[in-house]
PDB file of C-alpha atoms in Angstrom:
ATOM      1  CA  MET A1259     188.361 -83.397 116.106  1.00 45.00           C
ATOM      2  CA  THR A1260     186.122 -82.252 113.106  1.00 62.00           C
ATOM      3  CA  ALA A1261     186.663 -79.257 111.149  1.00 78.00           C
ATOM      4  CA  MET A1262     183.932 -76.568 111.338  1.00 84.00           C
ATOM      5  CA  LEU A1263     182.737 -74.983 108.095  1.00 92.00           C
ATOM      6  CA  PRO A1264     183.703 -71.290 107.888  1.00 94.00           C
ATOM      7  CA  ILE A1265     180.419 -70.392 108.341  1.00 96.00           C
ATOM      8  CA  ILE A1266     180.088 -71.939 111.372  1.00 97.00           C
ATOM      9  CA  GLU A1267     183.486 -70.804 112.643  1.00 97.00           C
ATOM     10  CA  GLN A1268     182.447 -66.893 112.624  1.00 97.00           C
ATOM     11  CA  LEU A1269     179.790 -67.756 115.176  1.00 98.00           C
ATOM     12  CA  ALA A1270     182.753 -69.627 117.369  1.00 97.00           C
ATOM     13  CA  ASN A1271     184.624 -66.954 117.042  1.00 97.00           C
ATOM     14  CA  ALA A1272     182.755 -64.219 117.906  1.00 97.00           C
ATOM     15  CA  PRO A1273     183.812 -62.351 120.824  1.00 97.00           C
ATOM     16  CA  ASP A1274     180.709 -61.393 122.537  1.00 97.00           C
ATOM     17  CA  ASN A1275     176.677 -61.662 122.383  1.00 97.00           C
ATOM     18  CA  ALA A1276     176.241 -58.735 119.677  1.00 97.00           C
ATOM     19  CA  MET A1277     178.247 -60.329 117.475  1.00 97.00           C
ATOM     20  CA  ARG A1278     176.755 -63.710 118.151  1.00 98.00           C
ATOM     21  CA  SER A1279     173.081 -61.858 117.413  1.00 98.00           C
ATOM     22  CA  ARG A1280     174.222 -60.158 113.999  1.00 98.00           C
ATOM     23  CA  TRP A1281     175.378 -63.653 112.811  1.00 98.00           C
ATOM     24  CA  LEU A1282     172.164 -65.376 114.082  1.00 98.00           C
ATOM     25  CA  LEU A1283     170.241 -62.204 112.284  1.00 98.00           C
ATOM     26  CA  ARG A1284     172.209 -62.787 108.841  1.00 97.00           C
ATOM     27  CA  VAL A1285     172.858 -66.344 108.384  1.00 98.00           C
ATOM     28  CA  PRO A1286     170.727 -67.710 105.785  1.00 96.00           C
ATOM     29  CA  GLU A1287     168.134 -70.032 107.048  1.00 94.00           C
ATOM     30  CA  HIS A1288     169.568 -73.397 105.467  1.00 94.00           C
ATOM     31  CA  VAL A1289     172.192 -72.806 107.657  1.00 96.00           C
ATOM     32  CA  LEU A1290     170.477 -72.673 111.051  1.00 96.00           C
ATOM     33  CA  SER A1291     168.412 -75.654 109.735  1.00 94.00           C
ATOM     34  CA  ARG A1292     171.305 -77.632 108.436  1.00 95.00           C
ATOM     35  CA  ASP A1293     173.628 -77.194 110.966  1.00 97.00           C
ATOM     36  CA  HIS A1294     171.599 -76.342 114.176  1.00 97.00           C
ATOM     37  CA  LEU A1295     173.140 -78.867 116.486  1.00 97.00           C
ATOM     38  CA  ALA A1296     176.572 -77.542 115.991  1.00 97.00           C
ATOM     39  CA  ILE A1297     175.294 -73.800 116.584  1.00 98.00           C
ATOM     40  CA  HIS A1298     173.226 -74.786 119.679  1.00 98.00           C
ATOM     41  CA  ASP A1299     176.009 -76.540 121.071  1.00 98.00           C
ATOM     42  CA  LEU A1300     178.367 -72.878 120.514  1.00 98.00           C
ATOM     43  CA  LEU A1301     175.721 -70.862 121.910  1.00 98.00           C
ATOM     44  CA  VAL A1302     175.078 -72.788 124.849  1.00 98.00           C
ATOM     45  CA  ALA A1303     179.133 -73.092 125.377  1.00 97.00           C
ATOM     46  CA  CYS A1304     178.749 -69.088 125.398  1.00 97.00           C
ATOM     47  CA  ARG A1305     175.821 -68.937 127.778  1.00 97.00           C
ATOM     48  CA  PHE A1306     173.631 -67.010 125.179  1.00 98.00           C
ATOM     49  CA  GLN A1307     170.254 -68.187 126.332  1.00 98.00           C
ATOM     50  CA  ASP A1308     168.618 -65.432 123.883  1.00 97.00           C
ATOM     51  CA  GLY A1309     170.828 -67.244 120.934  1.00 98.00           C
ATOM     52  CA  VAL A1310     169.216 -70.483 121.649  1.00 98.00           C
ATOM     53  CA  THR A1311     165.789 -69.546 121.821  1.00 98.00           C
ATOM     54  CA  ALA A1312     166.552 -67.784 118.748  1.00 98.00           C
ATOM     55  CA  LEU A1313     167.589 -70.800 117.329  1.00 98.00           C
ATOM     56  CA  ASN A1314     165.175 -72.811 118.625  1.00 98.00           C
ATOM     57  CA  ALA A1315     162.090 -70.729 116.877  1.00 97.00           C
ATOM     58  CA  GLU A1316     164.060 -70.607 113.497  1.00 97.00           C
ATOM     59  CA  VAL A1317     164.452 -74.236 113.573  1.00 97.00           C
ATOM     60  CA  ALA A1318     160.653 -74.766 114.784  1.00 96.00           C
ATOM     61  CA  ALA A1319     159.407 -72.382 111.925  1.00 96.00           C
ATOM     62  CA  SER A1320     161.664 -74.127 109.518  1.00 95.00           C
ATOM     63  CA  SER A1321     160.246 -77.620 110.731  1.00 95.00           C
ATOM     64  CA  ALA A1322     156.419 -76.321 111.186  1.00 96.00           C
ATOM     65  CA  ILE A1323     153.383 -78.177 109.127  1.00 96.00           C
ATOM     66  CA  ARG A1324     151.972 -75.487 107.104  1.00 95.00           C
ATOM     67  CA  ASP A1325     148.360 -74.789 107.040  1.00 94.00           C
ATOM     68  CA  THR A1326     146.607 -75.082 103.233  1.00 95.00           C
ATOM     69  CA  SER A1327     147.477 -71.693 102.069  1.00 95.00           C
ATOM     70  CA  GLY A1328     151.485 -72.564 102.858  1.00 94.00           C
ATOM     71  CA  THR A1329     151.299 -69.978 106.135  1.00 96.00           C
ATOM     72  CA  ILE A1330     153.404 -71.071 109.211  1.00 96.00           C
ATOM     73  CA  PRO A1331     151.192 -71.387 112.227  1.00 96.00           C
ATOM     74  CA  GLN A1332     150.634 -67.872 114.025  1.00 96.00           C
ATOM     75  CA  LEU A1333     151.997 -68.747 117.344  1.00 96.00           C
ATOM     76  CA  ILE A1334     155.470 -69.925 115.711  1.00 97.00           C
ATOM     77  CA  ARG A1335     155.783 -66.828 113.449  1.00 97.00           C
ATOM     78  CA  PHE A1336     155.473 -64.694 116.824  1.00 97.00           C
ATOM     79  CA  GLU A1337     158.132 -66.468 118.635  1.00 97.00           C
ATOM     80  CA  ARG A1338     160.274 -66.380 115.992  1.00 97.00           C
ATOM     81  CA  GLU A1339     159.776 -62.537 114.809  1.00 98.00           C
ATOM     82  CA  TYR A1340     159.661 -62.146 119.131  1.00 98.00           C
ATOM     83  CA  ALA A1341     163.238 -63.595 119.164  1.00 98.00           C
ATOM     84  CA  ARG A1342     164.840 -61.652 116.347  1.00 97.00           C
ATOM     85  CA  ILE A1343     163.710 -58.547 117.821  1.00 97.00           C
ATOM     86  CA  GLY A1344     165.377 -59.839 121.191  1.00 97.00           C
ATOM     87  CA  LEU A1345     168.275 -60.498 118.930  1.00 98.00           C
ATOM     88  CA  ALA A1346     168.293 -57.009 116.979  1.00 97.00           C
ATOM     89  CA  ILE A1347     168.065 -54.853 120.462  1.00 97.00           C
ATOM     90  CA  ILE A1348     171.298 -56.953 121.481  1.00 97.00           C
ATOM     91  CA  ALA A1349     172.714 -56.707 118.387  1.00 97.00           C
ATOM     92  CA  ARG A1350     172.855 -53.163 118.651  1.00 96.00           C
ATOM     93  CA  GLY A1351     174.234 -52.989 122.232  1.00 91.00           C
ATOM     94  CA  GLY A1352     171.063 -53.194 124.237  1.00 78.00           C
ATOM     95  CA  ALA A1353     170.122 -55.823 126.725  1.00 66.00           C
ATOM     96  CA  GLY A1354     171.983 -58.956 126.933  1.00 55.00           C
ATOM     97  CA  GLN A1355     174.984 -57.909 125.061  1.00 56.00           C
ATOM     98  CA  GLY A1356     177.387 -59.745 127.886  1.00 53.00           C
ATOM     99  CA  ALA A1357     180.017 -62.345 126.964  1.00 54.00           C
TER     100      ALA A1357
END
């Protein structure tokens, strides 16, 4: 068994999707990129599809080829922001809050 980093343990120990959403919104982008496979597996195990969608959008944004001005493609930016809005709603106790 491999030990998780403390920041990933916080996600693993989150009791519900509201807490998972808050974690996803606050965690540094570097952690999402570096540990996306472990995070993905945790979110799938919790059946938190909105979290998986948000993680995928964040990874896509961090991996995107940028244009000559250094901007992420518009569609990827929209997907990421849409996913973040969904997480913010869940974090406040809205739709998708169930465990």
